[in-house]
Every structure is written in C-alpha cells, then in structure tokens.
PDB file of C-alpha atoms and ligand atoms in Angstrom:
ATOM      1  CA  MET A  11    -101.791  64.193  20.473  1.00 49.00           C
ATOM      2  CA  ASN A  12    -102.270  67.397  18.519  1.00 59.00           C
ATOM      3  CA  ASP A  13    -104.281  69.605  20.846  1.00 81.00           C
ATOM      4  CA  ALA A  14    -104.380  72.694  18.604  1.00 95.00           C
ATOM      5  CA  LEU A  15    -107.461  74.795  19.244  1.00 97.00           C
ATOM      6  CA  ARG A  16    -109.992  75.452  16.523  1.00 97.00           C
ATOM      7  CA  LEU A  17    -113.638  76.361  16.007  1.00 97.00           C
ATOM      8  CA  GLU A  18    -116.177  74.289  14.136  1.00 98.00           C
ATOM      9  CA  VAL A  19    -119.660  75.229  13.022  1.00 98.00           C
ATOM     10  CA  ILE A  20    -122.422  73.124  14.561  1.00 98.00           C
ATOM     11  CA  THR A  21    -123.417  70.318  12.195  1.00 98.00           C
ATOM     12  CA  PRO A  22    -125.524  67.146  12.419  1.00 98.00           C
ATOM     13  CA  ASP A  23    -122.261  65.325  13.174  1.00 97.00           C
ATOM     14  CA  ASN A  24    -121.245  67.355  16.230  1.00 98.00           C
ATOM     15  CA  VAL A  25    -124.502  68.737  17.631  1.00 98.00           C
ATOM     16  CA  GLY A  26    -124.719  65.831  20.102  1.00 98.00           C
ATOM     17  CA  ALA A  27    -121.186  66.505  21.316  1.00 98.00           C
ATOM     18  CA  ALA A  28    -121.996  70.201  21.670  1.00 98.00           C
ATOM     19  CA  CYS A  29    -124.967  69.381  23.917  1.00 98.00           C
ATOM     20  CA  LYS A  30    -122.710  67.251  26.144  1.00 98.00           C
ATOM     21  CA  ILE A  31    -120.545  70.273  27.094  1.00 98.00           C
ATOM     22  CA  LYS A  32    -121.435  70.866  30.760  1.00 98.00           C
ATOM     23  CA  VAL A  33    -120.168  73.507  33.159  1.00 98.00           C
ATOM     24  CA  ALA A  34    -119.715  72.663  36.869  1.00 98.00           C
ATOM     25  CA  PRO A  35    -122.982  72.319  38.849  1.00 98.00           C
ATOM     26  CA  ASP A  36    -122.267  75.482  40.870  1.00 98.00           C
ATOM     27  CA  GLN A  37    -121.810  77.431  37.612  1.00 98.00           C
ATOM     28  CA  GLU A  38    -125.131  76.402  36.093  1.00 98.00           C
ATOM     29  CA  ALA A  39    -126.875  79.472  37.487  1.00 97.00           C
ATOM     30  CA  PHE A  40    -124.602  81.676  35.375  1.00 98.00           C
ATOM     31  CA  VAL A  41    -125.100  80.317  31.857  1.00 98.00           C
ATOM     32  CA  ALA A  42    -127.821  78.563  29.881  1.00 98.00           C
ATOM     33  CA  PRO A  43    -127.233  74.922  28.917  1.00 98.00           C
ATOM     34  CA  VAL A  44    -125.843  74.482  25.392  1.00 98.00           C
ATOM     35  CA  VAL A  45    -129.061  72.825  24.234  1.00 98.00           C
ATOM     36  CA  GLU A  46    -131.013  75.968  25.141  1.00 98.00           C
ATOM     37  CA  SER A  47    -128.487  78.223  23.398  1.00 98.00           C
ATOM     38  CA  LEU A  48    -128.748  76.092  20.261  1.00 98.00           C
ATOM     39  CA  ALA A  49    -132.535  76.406  20.341  1.00 98.00           C
ATOM     40  CA  GLU A  50    -132.118  80.182  20.565  1.00 98.00           C
ATOM     41  CA  ALA A  51    -129.564  80.083  17.763  1.00 98.00           C
ATOM     42  CA  TYR A  52    -132.116  78.266  15.610  1.00 98.00           C
ATOM     43  CA  ALA A  53    -134.745  80.901  16.378  1.00 98.00           C
ATOM     44  CA  SER A  54    -132.276  83.782  15.924  1.00 97.00           C
ATOM     45  CA  TYR A  55    -130.457  82.218  13.002  1.00 97.00           C
ATOM     46  CA  ALA A  56    -129.694  85.559  11.350  1.00 97.00           C
ATOM     47  CA  THR A  57    -127.848  86.992  14.357  1.00 98.00           C
ATOM     48  CA  ALA A  58    -126.533  84.044  16.406  1.00 98.00           C
ATOM     49  CA  TRP A  59    -123.039  82.698  15.758  1.00 98.00           C
ATOM     50  CA  PRO A  60    -122.733  79.375  17.627  1.00 98.00           C
ATOM     51  CA  ARG A  61    -119.461  77.453  17.467  1.00 98.00           C
ATOM     52  CA  LEU A  62    -117.879  74.406  19.081  1.00 98.00           C
ATOM     53  CA  VAL A  63    -114.293  74.740  20.313  1.00 98.00           C
ATOM     54  CA  TYR A  64    -112.054  71.718  19.803  1.00 98.00           C
ATOM     55  CA  ALA A  65    -108.719  70.943  21.375  1.00 98.00           C
ATOM     56  CA  GLY A  66    -107.429  68.479  18.816  1.00 96.00           C
ATOM     57  CA  ASP A  67    -110.271  66.016  18.312  1.00 95.00           C
ATOM     58  CA  GLU A  68    -112.002  66.778  21.591  1.00 97.00           C
ATOM     59  CA  PRO A  69    -114.890  69.257  21.909  1.00 98.00           C
ATOM     60  CA  VAL A  70    -114.047  71.351  24.995  1.00 98.00           C
ATOM     61  CA  ALA A  71    -116.233  74.461  24.893  1.00 98.00           C
ATOM     62  CA  PHE A  72    -119.220  76.111  23.287  1.00 98.00           C
ATOM     63  CA  VAL A  73    -119.342  79.787  22.383  1.00 98.00           C
ATOM     64  CA  MET A  74    -122.055  81.868  20.765  1.00 98.00           C
ATOM     65  CA  GLY A  75    -121.487  85.320  19.387  1.00 98.00           C
ATOM     66  CA  GLY A  76    -124.376  87.666  18.733  1.00 98.00           C
ATOM     67  CA  PHE A  77    -124.169  90.056  15.790  1.00 98.00           C
ATOM     68  CA  ASP A  78    -127.210  92.225  15.269  1.00 97.00           C
ATOM     69  CA  PRO A  79    -126.084  95.669  14.099  1.00 96.00           C
ATOM     70  CA  ASN A  80    -129.688  96.873  13.981  1.00 95.00           C
ATOM     71  CA  ALA A  81    -130.574  95.905  17.550  1.00 96.00           C
ATOM     72  CA  GLU A  82    -132.252  98.731  19.426  1.00 97.00           C
ATOM     73  CA  ILE A  83    -130.212  98.020  22.538  1.00 97.00           C
ATOM     74  CA  GLU A  84    -126.584  98.902  21.864  1.00 95.00           C
ATOM     75  CA  PHE A  85    -125.127  96.078  23.960  1.00 97.00           C
ATOM     76  CA  PHE A  86    -126.931  93.485  21.836  1.00 97.00           C
ATOM     77  CA  ARG A  87    -125.321  94.594  18.594  1.00 97.00           C
ATOM     78  CA  CYS A  88    -121.972  92.813  18.769  1.00 98.00           C
ATOM     79  CA  GLY A  89    -120.589  90.519  21.418  1.00 98.00           C
ATOM     80  CA  ILE A  90    -120.448  87.282  23.324  1.00 98.00           C
ATOM     81  CA  TRP A  91    -123.868  85.823  23.905  1.00 98.00           C
ATOM     82  CA  ARG A  92    -122.920  82.514  25.563  1.00 98.00           C
ATOM     83  CA  LEU A  93    -119.752  80.777  26.694  1.00 98.00           C
ATOM     84  CA  ASN A  94    -119.604  77.336  28.267  1.00 98.00           C
ATOM     85  CA  VAL A  95    -116.232  75.708  28.900  1.00 98.00           C
ATOM     86  CA  ALA A  96    -116.590  72.046  29.946  1.00 98.00           C
ATOM     87  CA  ALA A  97    -115.961  71.776  33.694  1.00 98.00           C
ATOM     88  CA  GLU A  98    -113.068  69.345  33.220  1.00 98.00           C
ATOM     89  CA  HIS A  99    -111.391  71.664  30.712  1.00 98.00           C
ATOM     90  CA  GLN A 100    -111.526  74.990  32.520  1.00 98.00           C
ATOM     91  CA  GLY A 101    -108.359  76.899  33.360  1.00 98.00           C
ATOM     92  CA  LYS A 102    -106.550  75.850  30.175  1.00 97.00           C
ATOM     93  CA  GLY A 103    -107.028  79.008  28.120  1.00 98.00           C
ATOM     94  CA  TYR A 104    -110.013  77.701  26.149  1.00 98.00           C
ATOM     95  CA  GLY A 105    -112.324  80.472  27.380  1.00 98.00           C
ATOM     96  CA  ARG A 106    -109.814  83.094  26.290  1.00 98.00           C
ATOM     97  CA  PHE A 107    -109.460  81.389  22.900  1.00 98.00           C
ATOM     98  CA  ALA A 108    -113.254  81.388  22.455  1.00 98.00           C
ATOM     99  CA  THR A 109    -113.597  85.089  23.325  1.00 98.00           C
ATOM    100  CA  GLU A 110    -110.799  85.987  20.912  1.00 98.00           C
ATOM    101  CA  ALA A 111    -112.532  83.973  18.180  1.00 98.00           C
ATOM    102  CA  VAL A 112    -115.691  86.041  18.697  1.00 98.00           C
ATOM    103  CA  PHE A 113    -113.597  89.236  18.611  1.00 98.00           C
ATOM    104  CA  GLU A 114    -112.023  88.130  15.339  1.00 98.00           C
ATOM    105  CA  GLU A 115    -115.437  87.490  13.819  1.00 98.00           C
ATOM    106  CA  ALA A 116    -116.651  90.854  15.148  1.00 98.00           C
ATOM    107  CA  ARG A 117    -113.709  92.647  13.501  1.00 98.00           C
ATOM    108  CA  ARG A 118    -114.333  90.745  10.275  1.00 98.00           C
ATOM    109  CA  ARG A 119    -117.859  92.193  10.344  1.00 97.00           C
ATOM    110  CA  GLY A 120    -116.484  95.689  10.866  1.00 96.00           C
ATOM    111  CA  GLY A 121    -117.033  95.912  14.624  1.00 96.00           C
ATOM    112  CA  ASN A 122    -114.732  97.863  16.921  1.00 96.00           C
ATOM    113  CA  ARG A 123    -116.363  97.141  20.272  1.00 97.00           C
ATOM    114  CA  ALA A 124    -117.755  93.973  21.842  1.00 98.00           C
ATOM    115  CA  THR A 125    -120.037  93.513  24.813  1.00 98.00           C
ATOM    116  CA  VAL A 126    -120.968  90.748  27.211  1.00 98.00           C
ATOM    117  CA  LEU A 127    -123.523  90.418  29.999  1.00 98.00           C
ATOM    118  CA  TRP A 128    -122.802  88.491  33.178  1.00 98.00           C
ATOM    119  CA  LYS A 129    -124.680  87.657  36.312  1.00 97.00           C
ATOM    120  CA  PRO A 130    -122.679  88.778  39.357  1.00 97.00           C
ATOM    121  CA  GLY A 131    -121.796  86.086  41.898  1.00 97.00           C
ATOM    122  CA  GLU A 132    -118.929  84.268  43.528  1.00 96.00           C
ATOM    123  CA  LYS A 133    -118.915  81.389  41.018  1.00 97.00           C
ATOM    124  CA  GLY A 134    -119.687  83.638  38.076  1.00 98.00           C
ATOM    125  CA  PRO A 135    -117.494  84.708  35.166  1.00 98.00           C
ATOM    126  CA  GLU A 136    -116.872  88.347  36.136  1.00 98.00           C
ATOM    127  CA  GLY A 137    -113.210  87.789  37.088  1.00 98.00           C
ATOM    128  CA  PHE A 138    -112.630  86.013  33.795  1.00 98.00           C
ATOM    129  CA  TYR A 139    -114.208  88.742  31.691  1.00 98.00           C
ATOM    130  CA  ARG A 140    -112.285  91.449  33.553  1.00 98.00           C
ATOM    131  CA  LYS A 141    -109.087  89.493  32.934  1.00 98.00           C
ATOM    132  CA  ILE A 142    -109.894  89.379  29.229  1.00 98.00           C
ATOM    133  CA  GLY A 143    -110.232  93.168  29.339  1.00 98.00           C
ATOM    134  CA  PHE A 144    -113.963  93.817  29.567  1.00 98.00           C
ATOM    135  CA  LYS A 145    -114.885  96.849  31.668  1.00 98.00           C
ATOM    136  CA  PRO A 146    -118.302  97.276  33.271  1.00 98.00           C
ATOM    137  CA  THR A 147    -120.235 100.019  31.482  1.00 98.00           C
ATOM    138  CA  GLY A 148    -122.383 100.706  34.531  1.00 97.00           C
ATOM    139  CA  GLU A 149    -125.474  99.380  32.740  1.00 97.00           C
ATOM    140  CA  GLU A 150    -127.606  96.577  34.143  1.00 97.00           C
ATOM    141  CA  PHE A 151    -130.104  94.384  32.319  1.00 97.00           C
ATOM    142  CA  TYR A 152    -132.439  92.205  34.376  1.00 96.00           C
ATOM    143  CA  GLY A 153    -129.824  91.676  37.071  1.00 96.00           C
ATOM    144  CA  GLN A 154    -126.946  91.170  34.653  1.00 97.00           C
ATOM    145  CA  LEU A 155    -124.044  93.585  34.361  1.00 98.00           C
ATOM    146  CA  VAL A 156    -122.896  94.834  30.977  1.00 98.00           C
ATOM    147  CA  GLY A 157    -119.197  94.782  30.102  1.00 98.00           C
ATOM    148  CA  ALA A 158    -117.533  96.205  26.995  1.00 98.00           C
ATOM    149  CA  ILE A 159    -114.131  95.978  25.331  1.00 98.00           C
ATOM    150  CA  ASP A 160    -112.589  97.924  22.456  1.00 98.00           C
ATOM    151  CA  LEU A 161    -111.425  95.612  19.691  1.00 97.00           C
TER     152      LEU A 161
HETATM  153  C1  LIG B  12    -115.779  81.666  32.878  1.00 90.14           C
HETATM  154  C2  LIG B  12    -115.212  80.588  31.939  1.00 90.14           C
HETATM  155  C3  LIG B  12    -115.795  80.790  30.536  1.00 90.14           C
HETATM  156  C4  LIG B  12    -113.679  80.736  31.894  1.00 90.14           C
HETATM  157  O1  LIG B  12    -113.146  79.823  30.954  1.00 90.14           O
HETATM  158  P1  LIG B  12    -111.698  79.127  31.164  1.00 90.14           P
HETATM  159  O2  LIG B  12    -111.399  78.342  29.957  1.00 90.14           O
HETATM  160  O3  LIG B  12    -111.681  78.420  32.460  1.00 90.14           O
HETATM  161  O4  LIG B  12    -110.759  80.421  31.274  1.00 90.14           O
HETATM  162  P2  LIG B  12    -109.255  80.555  30.708  1.00 90.14           P
HETATM  163  O5  LIG B  12    -108.476  79.365  31.132  1.00 90.14           O
HETATM  164  O6  LIG B  12    -109.285  80.886  29.261  1.00 90.14           O
HETATM  165  O7  LIG B  12    -108.759  81.825  31.550  1.00 90.14           O
HETATM  166  C5  LIG B  12    -108.274  83.026  30.954  1.00 90.14           C
HETATM  167  C6  LIG B  12    -107.731  83.900  32.065  1.00 90.14           C
HETATM  168  O8  LIG B  12    -108.811  84.259  32.953  1.00 90.14           O
HETATM  169  C7  LIG B  12    -108.498  83.864  34.291  1.00 90.14           C
HETATM  170  N1  LIG B  12    -109.759  83.405  34.912  1.00 90.14           N
HETATM  171  C8  LIG B  12    -110.537  82.382  34.521  1.00 90.14           C
HETATM  172  N2  LIG B  12    -111.628  82.301  35.312  1.00 90.14           N
HETATM  173  C9  LIG B  12    -111.503  83.298  36.218  1.00 90.14           C
HETATM  174  C10 LIG B  12    -112.289  83.740  37.308  1.00 90.14           C
HETATM  175  N3  LIG B  12    -113.459  83.137  37.612  1.00 90.14           N
HETATM  176  N4  LIG B  12    -111.854  84.796  38.047  1.00 90.14           N
HETATM  177  C11 LIG B  12    -110.693  85.443  37.736  1.00 90.14           C
HETATM  178  N5  LIG B  12    -109.901  85.069  36.695  1.00 90.14           N
HETATM  179  C12 LIG B  12    -110.303  84.009  35.959  1.00 90.14           C
HETATM  180  C13 LIG B  12    -107.507  82.734  34.132  1.00 90.14           C
HETATM  181  O9  LIG B  12    -106.719  82.614  35.312  1.00 90.14           O
HETATM  182  C14 LIG B  12    -106.712  83.182  32.939  1.00 90.14           C
HETATM  183  O10 LIG B  12    -105.774  84.159  33.333  1.00 90.14           O
HETATM  184  P3  LIG B  12    -104.312  84.239  32.619  1.00 90.14           P
HETATM  185  O11 LIG B  12    -104.592  84.544  31.156  1.00 90.14           O
HETATM  186  O12 LIG B  12    -103.624  85.330  33.338  1.00 90.14           O
HETATM  187  O13 LIG B  12    -103.714  82.891  32.785  1.00 90.14           O
HETATM  188  C15 LIG B  12    -115.515  79.156  32.457  1.00 90.14           C
HETATM  189  O14 LIG B  12    -115.118  79.079  33.805  1.00 90.14           O
HETATM  190  C16 LIG B  12    -116.974  78.770  32.346  1.00 90.14           C
HETATM  191  O15 LIG B  12    -117.408  78.172  31.354  1.00 90.14           O
HETATM  192  N6  LIG B  12    -117.767  79.071  33.419  1.00 90.14           N
HETATM  193  C17 LIG B  12    -119.131  78.650  33.530  1.00 90.14           C
HETATM  194  C18 LIG B  12    -120.055  79.309  32.538  1.00 90.14           C
HETATM  195  C19 LIG B  12    -120.031  80.815  32.558  1.00 90.14           C
HETATM  196  O16 LIG B  12    -120.059  81.485  33.590  1.00 90.14           O
HETATM  197  N7  LIG B  12    -120.002  81.368  31.345  1.00 90.14           N
HETATM  198  C20 LIG B  12    -120.071  82.771  31.094  1.00 90.14           C
HETATM  199  C21 LIG B  12    -121.501  83.161  30.917  1.00 90.14           C
HETATM  200  S1  LIG B  12    -121.688  84.884  30.615  1.00 90.14           S
END
C-alpha cells in the first residue's frame, strides 16, 4: 500500500470522512470535534484553512490553519487553529506532517511566525507542540497557553 502523506481540501466527497476523525476519549477535552471546527470554518471562511490528512487512501487527521493578518490579537493572525489526529493513528508522525503543512501555507502567505493555543493538562498536546519547536510566549487566553515558532 502506498501510504504517502498528503493534504486534501474538504469536499462533499470527504466531509463525512473528516467528521469521523476522532481523538481518544481522554483527549476530547483538549480539542473541538471536527464537525464543530468545520462549522467554524464555514462561518470564518475567509480566514480558516481546513484540510484532511491522508496516508495513502485513508483519512488519518484533520488540521485547520487560521490566517487572519488583520486580527487585532497577534496570536490569531497566523497559526494552527485545530489539529485532530485519529486515536488509532497517533504516534506515526501525522501530527508533525500536519503542522509542517500549515507552516508551509503560512510561508506561502508571507508569514514568518506561527502560533498555537493549547489547554494545559496531562493528556494535552503541550509536549507535542514543544517537540515541534513551539515555545510558550507567556500569554494566556481563557485558560489556554500561547505558543509561537519562527518559520
Ligand atoms: C497532539 C497530537 C496532535 C499529536 O499527533 P501525533 O500524530 O500523535 O504526533 P506525531 O507522531 O507527529 O509526533 C511528533 C513528535 O512529537 C512527539 N509527541 C507526540 N505527542 C507527544 C506528547 N503528548 N508529549 C510529548 N511528545 C509528544 C512524538 O514522540 C514525536 O517525536 P519525534 O519526532 O521525536 O519522534 C495528537 O496526539 C492529537 O490529535 N491529540 C488530541 C487532540 C489535541 O490535543 N490536539 C491539539 C489541540 S491544540
């Protein structure tokens, strides 16, 4: 099987598959369900960048970049808005691939810094984001910590 990783835009053909991407139950407190992110993407169509990650023919993760250069809050201008790797596919490098895809899109748009917000907690993504290279900025937003990385 060819399990090369790639991104696809969300279309009528794959939106159902996107909504079936589920994180582990004890991770649900740390990320919105894909269906909610897609509703937000619809409402924020000018700034949301939702994509489905495939390994070969199989959808394995959902990622949503946020690109809003005019946002008043600096950490909402360019970064990772959502990331959900299917529970059964975690630990295979798909999360890293998805973050790098957002970075590539950010650079394409002229960005040189990306941000992410995470909720602290034992089952949360902080260790992952630190591994990717995000550093906490010291800012907090409604209980979430802000991390940033130079691109
Ligand atoms: C956090 C999450 C996105 C990581 O995705 P993943 O595909 O399992 O991560 P990867 O396999 O790409 O891991 C990349 C690196 O991070 C490390 N890593 C992954 N999760 C980690 C964690 N919780 N703590 C420390 N390191 C971690 C991996 O060991 C790997 O290191 P390596 O490059 O040295 O091998 C995934 O666990 C997830 O979807 N969690 C639930 C939803 C969530 O919290 N999303 C983020 C919302 S802000």
